[in-house]
Short mmCIF file of C-alpha atoms and ligand atoms in Angstrom, two decimals:
data_model
loop_
_atom_site.label_atom_id
_atom_site.label_comp_id
_atom_site.label_asym_id
_atom_site.label_seq_id
_atom_site.Cartn_x
_atom_site.Cartn_y
_atom_site.Cartn_z
CA UNK A 1 0.00 0.00 0.00
CA UNK A 2 1.44 3.41 -0.90
CA UNK A 3 1.49 6.63 1.07
CA UNK A 4 -2.15 7.55 0.61
CA UNK A 5 -3.18 6.82 4.15
CA UNK A 6 -5.14 9.88 5.03
CA UNK A 7 -6.81 8.90 8.27
CA UNK A 8 -4.69 7.10 10.78
CA UNK A 9 -5.98 5.26 13.81
CA UNK A 10 -6.93 7.36 16.82
CA UNK A 11 -5.18 5.64 19.74
CA UNK A 12 -7.89 6.64 22.22
CA UNK A 13 -10.56 4.85 20.21
CA UNK A 14 -8.67 1.69 19.35
CA UNK A 15 -9.58 -1.71 20.81
CA UNK A 16 -13.00 -2.22 22.21
CA UNK A 17 -14.10 1.28 21.38
CA UNK A 18 -16.52 0.04 18.79
CA UNK A 19 -18.94 -1.30 21.40
CA UNK A 20 -19.21 2.20 22.72
CA UNK A 21 -19.54 3.67 19.27
CA UNK A 22 -22.79 5.46 19.94
CA UNK A 23 -20.98 7.46 22.59
CA UNK A 24 -17.89 7.83 20.43
CA UNK A 25 -19.90 9.37 17.61
CA UNK A 26 -19.93 13.11 17.91
CA UNK A 27 -23.11 15.05 18.38
CA UNK A 28 -24.34 16.09 15.00
CA UNK A 29 -25.74 19.31 16.30
CA UNK A 30 -25.92 22.38 14.13
CA UNK A 31 -26.91 20.34 11.08
CA UNK A 32 -30.37 18.94 10.76
CA UNK A 33 -29.95 15.31 9.77
CA UNK A 34 -32.60 14.13 7.33
CA UNK A 35 -34.96 11.27 7.92
CA UNK A 36 -36.24 9.96 4.60
CA UNK A 37 -35.74 6.25 5.14
CA UNK A 38 -39.46 5.55 5.06
CA UNK A 39 -39.68 6.88 1.50
CA UNK A 40 -37.60 3.93 0.29
CA UNK A 41 -39.27 0.50 0.24
CA UNK A 42 -35.99 -1.19 -0.69
CA UNK A 43 -34.30 -0.57 2.63
CA UNK A 44 -35.42 -3.77 4.35
CA UNK A 45 -34.06 -7.29 4.05
CA UNK A 46 -36.13 -10.29 2.98
CA UNK A 47 -36.73 -10.92 6.71
CA UNK A 48 -38.00 -7.41 7.24
CA UNK A 49 -34.87 -6.27 9.09
CA UNK A 50 -33.34 -2.87 8.36
CA UNK A 51 -30.92 -3.02 5.44
CA UNK A 52 -27.89 -0.76 5.87
CA UNK A 53 -27.43 0.20 2.26
CA UNK A 54 -24.09 1.94 1.76
CA UNK A 55 -23.67 1.48 -1.99
CA UNK A 56 -25.42 4.57 -3.29
CA UNK A 57 -22.41 5.54 -5.42
CA UNK A 58 -23.07 2.36 -7.44
CA UNK A 59 -26.79 2.98 -7.67
CA UNK A 60 -29.31 4.72 -5.41
CA UNK A 61 -32.40 3.10 -3.96
CA UNK A 62 -35.69 4.43 -5.33
CA UNK A 63 -38.33 6.35 -3.39
CA UNK A 64 -42.03 5.49 -3.69
CA UNK A 65 -42.54 8.68 -5.70
CA UNK A 66 -40.25 7.39 -8.46
CA UNK A 67 -41.56 3.82 -8.40
CA UNK A 68 -45.16 5.08 -8.59
CA UNK A 69 -44.37 7.48 -11.44
CA UNK A 70 -42.77 4.66 -13.44
CA UNK A 71 -45.73 2.35 -12.73
CA UNK A 72 -48.15 5.05 -13.95
CA UNK A 73 -46.03 5.68 -17.04
CA UNK A 74 -46.20 1.98 -17.93
CA UNK A 75 -49.85 1.74 -16.81
CA UNK A 76 -52.67 4.13 -17.42
CA UNK A 77 -50.46 6.78 -19.09
CA UNK A 78 -48.53 4.50 -21.45
CA UNK A 79 -48.15 5.41 -25.12
CA UNK A 80 -45.33 6.27 -27.46
CA UNK A 81 -43.97 9.79 -27.88
CA UNK A 82 -43.59 12.24 -30.74
CA UNK A 83 -45.45 10.18 -33.36
CA UNK A 84 -48.95 9.43 -32.11
CA UNK A 85 -51.90 11.52 -33.28
CA UNK A 86 -54.09 10.41 -30.36
CA UNK A 87 -54.42 12.29 -27.09
CA UNK A 88 -52.61 9.72 -24.90
CA UNK A 89 -49.50 9.98 -27.06
CA UNK A 90 -49.66 13.78 -27.04
CA UNK A 91 -49.90 13.67 -23.23
CA UNK A 92 -46.94 11.29 -23.01
CA UNK A 93 -44.95 13.48 -25.39
CA UNK A 94 -45.61 16.41 -23.08
CA UNK A 95 -44.49 14.38 -20.08
CA UNK A 96 -41.33 13.28 -21.91
CA UNK A 97 -40.46 16.83 -22.95
CA UNK A 98 -41.32 18.14 -19.46
CA UNK A 99 -38.81 15.62 -18.14
CA UNK A 100 -36.21 17.02 -20.51
CA UNK A 101 -36.94 20.54 -19.24
CA UNK A 102 -36.52 19.33 -15.64
CA UNK A 103 -33.34 17.40 -16.39
CA UNK A 104 -31.93 20.54 -18.03
CA UNK A 105 -33.07 22.99 -15.36
CA UNK A 106 -31.72 20.71 -12.62
CA UNK A 107 -28.18 21.60 -13.73
CA UNK A 108 -29.03 25.09 -15.00
CA UNK A 109 -29.17 24.10 -18.68
CA UNK A 110 -31.57 24.60 -21.58
CA UNK A 111 -33.77 21.84 -22.90
CA UNK A 112 -32.58 22.17 -26.51
CA UNK A 113 -29.06 21.49 -25.22
CA UNK A 114 -30.15 18.40 -23.26
CA UNK A 115 -29.98 14.94 -24.81
CA UNK A 116 -31.40 11.84 -23.16
CA UNK A 117 -28.92 8.97 -23.23
CA UNK A 118 -28.79 5.50 -21.65
CA UNK A 119 -26.61 6.95 -18.90
CA UNK A 120 -23.38 8.79 -18.26
CA UNK A 121 -21.41 6.09 -20.09
CA UNK A 122 -23.41 6.60 -23.25
CA UNK A 123 -23.19 10.39 -22.90
CA UNK A 124 -19.38 10.28 -22.84
CA UNK A 125 -19.30 7.78 -25.71
CA UNK A 126 -21.59 10.05 -27.70
CA UNK A 127 -19.28 13.05 -27.25
CA UNK A 128 -16.14 10.99 -27.82
CA UNK A 129 -17.45 9.47 -31.03
CA UNK A 130 -19.43 12.33 -32.51
CA UNK A 131 -17.36 15.35 -31.41
CA UNK A 132 -14.10 13.40 -31.06
CA UNK A 133 -14.03 11.64 -34.43
CA UNK A 134 -14.96 14.88 -36.18
CA UNK A 135 -12.57 17.21 -34.38
CA UNK A 136 -9.50 15.25 -33.29
CA UNK A 137 -6.46 14.86 -35.56
CA UNK A 138 -3.19 12.96 -35.16
CA UNK A 139 -1.09 14.67 -32.49
CA UNK A 140 -4.06 16.33 -30.78
CA UNK A 141 -4.21 15.64 -27.05
CA UNK A 142 -6.93 14.67 -24.59
CA UNK A 143 -6.43 15.37 -20.88
CA UNK A 144 -7.92 12.89 -18.40
CA UNK A 145 -7.00 12.28 -14.76
CA UNK A 146 -5.71 9.41 -12.68
CA UNK A 147 -9.01 9.02 -10.81
CA UNK A 148 -11.39 8.66 -13.76
CA UNK A 149 -14.03 5.97 -13.98
CA UNK A 150 -13.44 3.61 -16.92
CA UNK A 151 -16.42 5.31 -18.58
CA UNK A 152 -14.32 8.44 -18.90
CA UNK A 153 -11.20 6.61 -20.06
CA UNK A 154 -12.11 3.86 -22.51
CA UNK A 155 -14.30 5.95 -24.88
CA UNK A 156 -11.38 8.36 -25.28
CA UNK A 157 -8.96 5.48 -25.87
CA UNK A 158 -11.24 4.14 -28.61
CA UNK A 159 -11.36 7.58 -30.24
CA UNK A 160 -7.63 8.15 -29.77
CA UNK A 161 -6.96 4.88 -31.63
CA UNK A 162 -9.12 6.01 -34.52
CA UNK A 163 -7.91 9.60 -34.75
CA UNK A 164 -4.26 9.44 -33.72
CA UNK A 165 -4.92 11.70 -30.72
CA UNK A 166 -2.87 11.14 -27.57
CA UNK A 167 -4.12 10.86 -23.97
CA UNK A 168 -2.44 12.64 -21.06
CA UNK A 169 -3.20 11.89 -17.43
CA UNK A 170 -3.33 14.61 -14.78
CA UNK A 171 -1.93 13.29 -11.48
CA UNK A 172 -3.51 13.51 -8.04
CA UNK A 173 -2.54 15.44 -4.94
CA UNK A 174 -1.50 13.51 -1.82
CA UNK A 175 -5.11 13.47 -0.63
CA UNK A 176 -6.69 12.26 -3.85
CA UNK A 177 -7.77 15.42 -5.66
CA UNK A 178 -6.98 16.07 -9.29
CA UNK A 179 -3.83 18.20 -9.16
CA UNK A 180 -4.87 21.23 -11.18
CA UNK A 181 -1.53 22.98 -10.65
CA UNK A 182 0.25 20.13 -12.38
CA UNK A 183 -2.50 19.86 -14.98
CA UNK A 184 -2.10 23.57 -15.75
CA UNK A 185 1.59 23.01 -16.48
CA UNK A 186 0.81 19.98 -18.68
CA UNK A 187 -1.83 21.66 -20.86
CA UNK A 188 -0.76 22.87 -24.32
CA UNK A 189 -2.39 24.27 -27.43
CA UNK A 190 -2.53 20.66 -28.73
CA UNK A 191 -5.09 19.79 -26.06
CA UNK A 192 -8.58 19.81 -27.52
CA UNK A 193 -10.52 18.09 -24.75
CA UNK A 194 -10.21 17.93 -20.96
CA UNK A 195 -12.56 15.31 -19.50
CA UNK A 196 -12.74 14.99 -15.70
CA UNK A 197 -14.94 13.60 -12.95
CA UNK A 198 -16.74 16.32 -11.04
CA UNK A 199 -16.77 14.02 -8.00
CA UNK A 200 -14.65 10.85 -7.75
CA UNK A 201 -16.71 7.67 -7.38
CA UNK A 202 -13.95 6.13 -5.25
CA UNK A 203 -12.60 8.97 -3.11
CA UNK A 204 -15.47 11.45 -3.06
CA UNK A 205 -13.04 14.22 -3.98
CA UNK A 206 -14.72 17.27 -5.49
CA UNK A 207 -13.10 18.94 -8.48
CA UNK A 208 -12.67 22.69 -8.61
CA UNK A 209 -14.59 22.53 -11.87
CA UNK A 210 -14.55 26.25 -12.56
CA UNK A 211 -10.79 26.34 -12.36
CA UNK A 212 -10.57 23.26 -14.58
CA UNK A 213 -12.79 25.05 -17.13
CA UNK A 214 -10.59 28.14 -17.06
CA UNK A 215 -7.46 26.04 -17.52
CA UNK A 216 -8.99 24.12 -20.42
CA UNK A 217 -10.31 27.24 -22.11
CA UNK A 218 -6.98 29.07 -21.69
CA UNK A 219 -5.41 26.60 -24.13
CA UNK A 220 -8.46 26.42 -26.39
CA UNK A 221 -9.68 23.02 -25.13
CA UNK A 222 -13.21 22.02 -24.12
CA UNK A 223 -14.14 20.70 -20.68
CA UNK A 224 -16.39 17.67 -20.27
CA UNK A 225 -17.48 16.95 -16.71
CA UNK A 226 -18.59 13.50 -15.62
CA UNK A 227 -21.25 14.52 -13.12
CA UNK A 228 -22.46 11.03 -12.17
CA UNK A 229 -21.50 11.36 -8.51
CA UNK A 230 -21.86 15.13 -8.28
CA UNK A 231 -25.47 15.58 -9.33
CA UNK A 232 -26.95 13.54 -6.43
CA UNK A 233 -24.93 15.44 -3.82
CA UNK A 234 -23.97 18.93 -5.02
CA UNK A 235 -26.05 21.75 -6.44
CA UNK A 236 -24.75 21.93 -10.02
CA UNK A 237 -24.96 25.04 -12.18
CA UNK A 238 -23.25 24.47 -15.50
CA UNK A 239 -23.20 28.20 -16.27
CA UNK A 240 -21.17 28.89 -13.11
CA UNK A 241 -18.92 25.90 -13.85
CA UNK A 242 -18.47 27.13 -17.43
CA UNK A 243 -18.06 23.57 -18.74
CA UNK A 244 -18.84 22.57 -22.33
CA UNK A 245 -20.37 19.13 -21.79
CA UNK A 246 -21.88 17.63 -18.63
CA UNK A 247 -23.16 14.06 -18.20
CA UNK A 248 -25.09 12.28 -15.48
CA UNK A 249 -27.09 9.09 -14.86
CA UNK A 250 -30.61 8.99 -13.43
CA UNK A 251 -30.07 5.82 -11.40
CA UNK A 252 -27.53 7.48 -9.11
CA UNK A 253 -30.03 10.29 -8.53
CA UNK A 254 -32.77 8.04 -7.09
CA UNK A 255 -34.22 7.59 -10.59
CA UNK A 256 -34.41 4.59 -12.93
CA UNK A 257 -31.60 2.78 -14.74
CA UNK A 258 -31.31 3.06 -18.50
CA UNK A 259 -31.58 6.82 -18.76
CA UNK A 260 -29.15 9.66 -18.35
CA UNK A 261 -28.42 13.13 -19.58
CA UNK A 262 -25.86 14.73 -21.83
CA UNK A 263 -25.86 18.50 -21.72
CA UNK A 264 -23.75 20.31 -24.32
CA UNK A 265 -23.41 23.88 -25.51
CA UNK A 266 -25.85 24.54 -28.36
CA UNK A 267 -23.12 25.52 -30.82
CA UNK A 268 -21.16 22.33 -30.14
CA UNK A 269 -24.17 19.99 -30.37
CA UNK A 270 -25.33 21.74 -33.51
CA UNK A 271 -22.03 21.09 -35.26
CA UNK A 272 -21.84 17.44 -34.17
CA UNK A 273 -22.88 14.65 -36.57
CA UNK A 274 -25.28 11.93 -35.42
CA UNK A 275 -23.71 9.04 -33.58
CA UNK A 276 -26.45 6.48 -34.13
CA UNK A 277 -28.99 6.47 -36.96
CA UNK A 278 -32.62 5.40 -37.00
CA UNK A 279 -36.08 6.69 -36.41
CA UNK A 280 -36.75 9.96 -34.60
CA UNK A 281 -33.37 11.55 -35.40
CA UNK A 282 -34.04 12.46 -39.04
CA UNK A 283 -35.45 15.37 -40.93
CA UNK A 284 -35.93 13.65 -44.34
CA UNK A 285 -34.79 10.23 -45.53
CA UNK A 286 -34.25 9.23 -49.14
CA UNK A 287 -31.87 6.63 -50.51
CA UNK A 288 -30.02 9.45 -52.20
CA UNK A 289 -29.54 11.59 -49.09
CA UNK A 290 -30.75 11.83 -45.51
CA UNK A 291 -30.90 15.01 -43.48
CA UNK A 292 -31.01 15.08 -39.70
CA UNK A 293 -33.14 16.67 -37.04
CA UNK A 294 -31.58 19.43 -34.95
CA UNK A 295 -30.28 18.60 -31.46
CA UNK A 296 -31.37 17.11 -29.14
CA UNK A 297 -33.46 14.79 -31.40
CA UNK A 298 -30.46 14.25 -33.69
CA UNK A 299 -28.85 12.24 -30.89
CA UNK A 300 -31.92 10.24 -29.83
CA UNK A 301 -32.32 7.54 -32.46
CA UNK A 302 -35.16 5.07 -31.91
CA UNK A 303 -38.01 4.91 -29.43
CA UNK A 304 -36.65 6.51 -26.27
CA UNK A 305 -36.83 5.33 -22.67
CA UNK A 306 -40.20 7.01 -22.13
CA UNK A 307 -40.96 5.68 -18.65
CA UNK A 308 -37.34 6.31 -17.72
CA UNK A 309 -37.69 10.00 -18.54
CA UNK A 310 -40.86 10.19 -16.45
CA UNK A 311 -39.05 8.41 -13.61
CA UNK A 312 -36.11 10.80 -13.86
CA UNK A 313 -38.49 13.76 -13.64
CA UNK A 314 -40.03 12.25 -10.50
CA UNK A 315 -36.56 11.73 -9.04
CA UNK A 316 -35.62 15.34 -9.73
CA UNK A 317 -38.87 16.48 -8.09
CA UNK A 318 -38.08 14.28 -5.10
CA UNK A 319 -34.53 15.59 -4.72
CA UNK A 320 -35.45 19.23 -5.26
CA UNK A 321 -38.30 18.82 -2.77
CA UNK A 322 -35.70 18.00 -0.11
CA UNK A 323 -32.98 20.25 -1.54
CA UNK A 324 -29.61 19.09 -2.86
CA UNK A 325 -27.87 21.36 -0.36
CA UNK A 326 -29.70 19.66 2.51
CA UNK A 327 -28.76 16.25 1.09
CA UNK A 328 -25.15 17.35 0.81
CA UNK A 329 -25.10 18.63 4.40
CA UNK A 330 -26.68 15.38 5.61
CA UNK A 331 -24.20 13.17 3.75
CA UNK A 332 -21.32 15.32 4.95
CA UNK A 333 -22.37 14.73 8.56
CA UNK A 334 -22.58 10.99 7.98
CA UNK A 335 -19.20 10.92 6.23
CA UNK A 336 -17.62 12.83 9.10
CA UNK A 337 -19.19 10.50 11.64
CA UNK A 338 -17.90 7.51 9.66
CA UNK A 339 -14.43 9.03 9.26
CA UNK A 340 -14.19 9.62 12.99
CA UNK A 341 -15.42 6.14 13.84
CA UNK A 342 -13.23 4.41 11.25
CA UNK A 343 -10.22 6.30 12.53
CA UNK A 344 -10.75 4.34 15.74
CA UNK A 345 -10.27 0.99 14.05
CA UNK A 346 -6.78 -0.41 14.15
CA UNK A 347 -5.04 -1.00 10.82
CA UNK A 348 -7.76 0.69 8.84
CA UNK A 349 -6.81 3.18 6.15
CA UNK A 350 -9.25 5.67 4.65
CA UNK A 351 -8.38 6.92 1.17
CA UNK A 352 -9.25 10.34 -0.14
CA UNK A 353 -9.73 13.84 1.15
CA UNK A 354 -11.37 14.75 4.46
CA UNK A 355 -13.93 16.82 2.60
CA UNK A 356 -15.41 13.87 0.75
CA UNK A 357 -18.77 14.18 -0.97
CA UNK A 358 -20.62 11.20 0.47
CA UNK A 359 -18.09 8.50 -0.46
CA UNK A 360 -15.48 6.72 1.69
CA UNK A 361 -13.01 4.16 0.42
CA UNK A 362 -10.96 2.19 2.88
CA UNK A 363 -8.73 -0.83 3.38
CA UNK A 364 -8.19 -3.05 6.39
CA UNK A 365 -4.68 -4.41 6.59
CA UNK A 366 -4.50 -8.13 5.89
CA UNK A 367 -8.14 -8.46 4.81
CA UNK A 368 -9.27 -8.49 1.19
CA UNK A 369 -12.05 -5.96 0.53
CA UNK A 370 -14.27 -8.77 -0.79
CA UNK A 371 -14.02 -10.51 2.59
CA UNK A 372 -14.94 -7.25 4.30
CA UNK A 373 -17.96 -6.94 2.03
CA UNK A 374 -19.06 -10.52 2.61
CA UNK A 375 -18.81 -10.31 6.40
CA UNK A 376 -20.56 -6.95 6.47
CA UNK A 377 -23.33 -8.43 4.36
CA UNK A 378 -23.95 -11.01 7.08
CA UNK A 379 -24.79 -8.06 9.32
CA UNK A 380 -27.12 -6.55 6.65
CA UNK A 381 -24.56 -3.89 5.71
CA UNK A 382 -24.11 -3.48 1.95
CA UNK A 383 -20.89 -1.88 0.76
CA UNK A 384 -19.01 -2.18 -2.50
CA UNK A 385 -15.69 -3.98 -2.72
CA UNK A 386 -13.54 -3.97 -5.83
CA UNK A 387 -11.80 -1.63 -8.22
CA UNK A 388 -14.94 0.48 -8.74
CA UNK A 389 -14.26 0.69 -12.49
CA UNK A 390 -11.21 2.81 -11.67
CA UNK A 391 -8.26 0.44 -12.11
CA UNK A 392 -5.74 3.24 -12.87
CA UNK A 393 -6.70 4.81 -9.54
CA UNK A 394 -6.19 1.46 -7.77
CA UNK A 395 -2.74 1.25 -9.38
CA UNK A 396 -2.00 4.73 -8.07
CA UNK A 397 -3.17 3.81 -4.56
CA UNK A 398 -1.11 0.63 -4.73
CA UNK A 399 -4.03 -1.67 -3.92
CA UNK A 400 -5.96 -4.14 -6.09
CA UNK A 401 -9.28 -3.02 -4.63
CA UNK A 402 -10.86 -0.97 -1.87
CA UNK A 403 -13.93 -1.32 0.29
CA UNK A 404 -16.28 1.61 -0.31
CA UNK A 405 -19.14 2.94 1.78
CA UNK A 406 -21.23 5.56 0.04
CA UNK A 407 -24.11 7.51 1.50
CA UNK A 408 -27.45 8.77 0.31
CA UNK A 409 -30.40 10.80 1.51
CA UNK A 410 -31.86 7.76 3.31
CA UNK A 411 -28.84 6.84 5.42
CA UNK A 412 -28.73 7.53 9.14
CA UNK A 413 -26.21 7.32 11.96
CA UNK A 414 -27.53 3.79 12.55
CA UNK A 415 -26.05 2.81 9.21
CA UNK A 416 -22.68 4.24 10.28
CA UNK A 417 -23.03 2.36 13.53
CA UNK A 418 -23.81 -0.92 11.73
CA UNK A 419 -20.82 -0.39 9.43
CA UNK A 420 -18.42 0.11 12.30
CA UNK A 421 -19.83 -2.81 14.31
CA UNK A 422 -19.48 -4.96 11.18
CA UNK A 423 -15.87 -3.90 10.74
CA UNK A 424 -15.16 -4.80 14.33
CA UNK A 425 -16.49 -8.27 13.56
CA UNK A 426 -14.27 -8.48 10.48
CA UNK A 427 -11.27 -7.68 12.65
CA UNK A 428 -12.21 -10.29 15.23
CA UNK A 429 -12.71 -12.95 12.52
CA UNK A 430 -9.34 -12.15 10.94
CA UNK A 431 -7.61 -11.89 14.28
N1 PMP B 501 -18.63 8.02 -13.95
C1 PMP B 501 -18.67 7.87 -12.63
C2 PMP B 501 -17.87 8.80 -11.77
C3 PMP B 501 -19.44 6.86 -12.06
O1 PMP B 501 -19.47 6.71 -10.74
C4 PMP B 501 -20.17 6.00 -12.91
C5 PMP B 501 -21.01 4.88 -12.34
N2 PMP B 501 -20.32 4.08 -11.41
C6 PMP B 501 -20.12 6.22 -14.28
C7 PMP B 501 -19.34 7.23 -14.78
C8 PMP B 501 -20.90 5.37 -15.23
O2 PMP B 501 -22.26 5.59 -15.06
P1 PMP B 501 -23.34 4.66 -15.73
O3 PMP B 501 -22.92 3.24 -15.44
O4 PMP B 501 -24.61 5.02 -15.08
O5 PMP B 501 -23.33 4.96 -17.19
#
């Protein structure tokens, strides 16, 4: 393991302290912790016991409001969009386009700049293939970072292979943030795209996105932000961030799988060729020549994920009803409580910055993260163990995998408590 140990054991809490965890946890006064557990039917085990779900960074549980909206969309409201001449289809088209407006407004964007995709992965692939293939030439450079999810690495590698562009990797600071000082020194006029995670799915580190945008724009490059982990936990305003593309997935935002959002500046989207062809994305088709619809329809070939869009709209309503800032404050309290409690466990290393947005990765010396995950599962605590689709980051940390606890609006201090009790059990089992 390399020198990325950011939270060392607190001697006063080591050994036996876990039993007294409730007392060891600090008062969370000053910040109103949320209590939305009852909104989420998934948070019980098959036996009806509480399920301590700490894998929200992989996918969030769904509130009743979202499940009900999806059921209605597939039930009494169901019809196709954009093509039907009957009233039900017109109503569904309105719902689908309302969802687009909400998905855009949620990050401060315009609906004509907002494309529905299958998820963040597809959004990045769309930009890489459509914008990338058209604009990148041999010798052009793409700037990524050491902490990117594979979704923000592999699409660029595929495009680099086809265009002759070269990928550079911005390093991390000692506490797991993208090192923008070093990145600034690496950027050149050959860089055409800078593509970075707004929040790391492994470390919870938050990018200074505005500075990244300024650095990219100073050399004439564009900035794409992977907002998968940011959108559920930070208030995002793309105008303030000054990015050029922003992607997110509904399923990490308490919405359904299979739908996500690509926001792009109108001028960029307008100049981009279609990525996939089919119905709904055309203006006029003849065998001699086909012309395409303007964005966003140009990038939505085929029948879209209609119920998914309705579910995403319900998720956005749910989250805005609570307030992203309140969710962020709540998760921050839980992360701090977990950091303090984990610091009391011998031989446990927490990776990443103190100011983590809802995500904690850790390792327990001598225990494989999969074993941690399995033993925690026996106590109804669900964490993720593995490389988190960020193998270059694992290489940097010098570990094959980490254990990761990630928090959501529904988590409580009981979940932190269950996590720490579970880790105590892991330690006892492994001696
Ligand atoms: N980027 C980040 C930072 C992520 O956390 C994830 C999901 N783990 C993705 C991209 C990919 O998102 P999706 O699988 O929803 O396309």
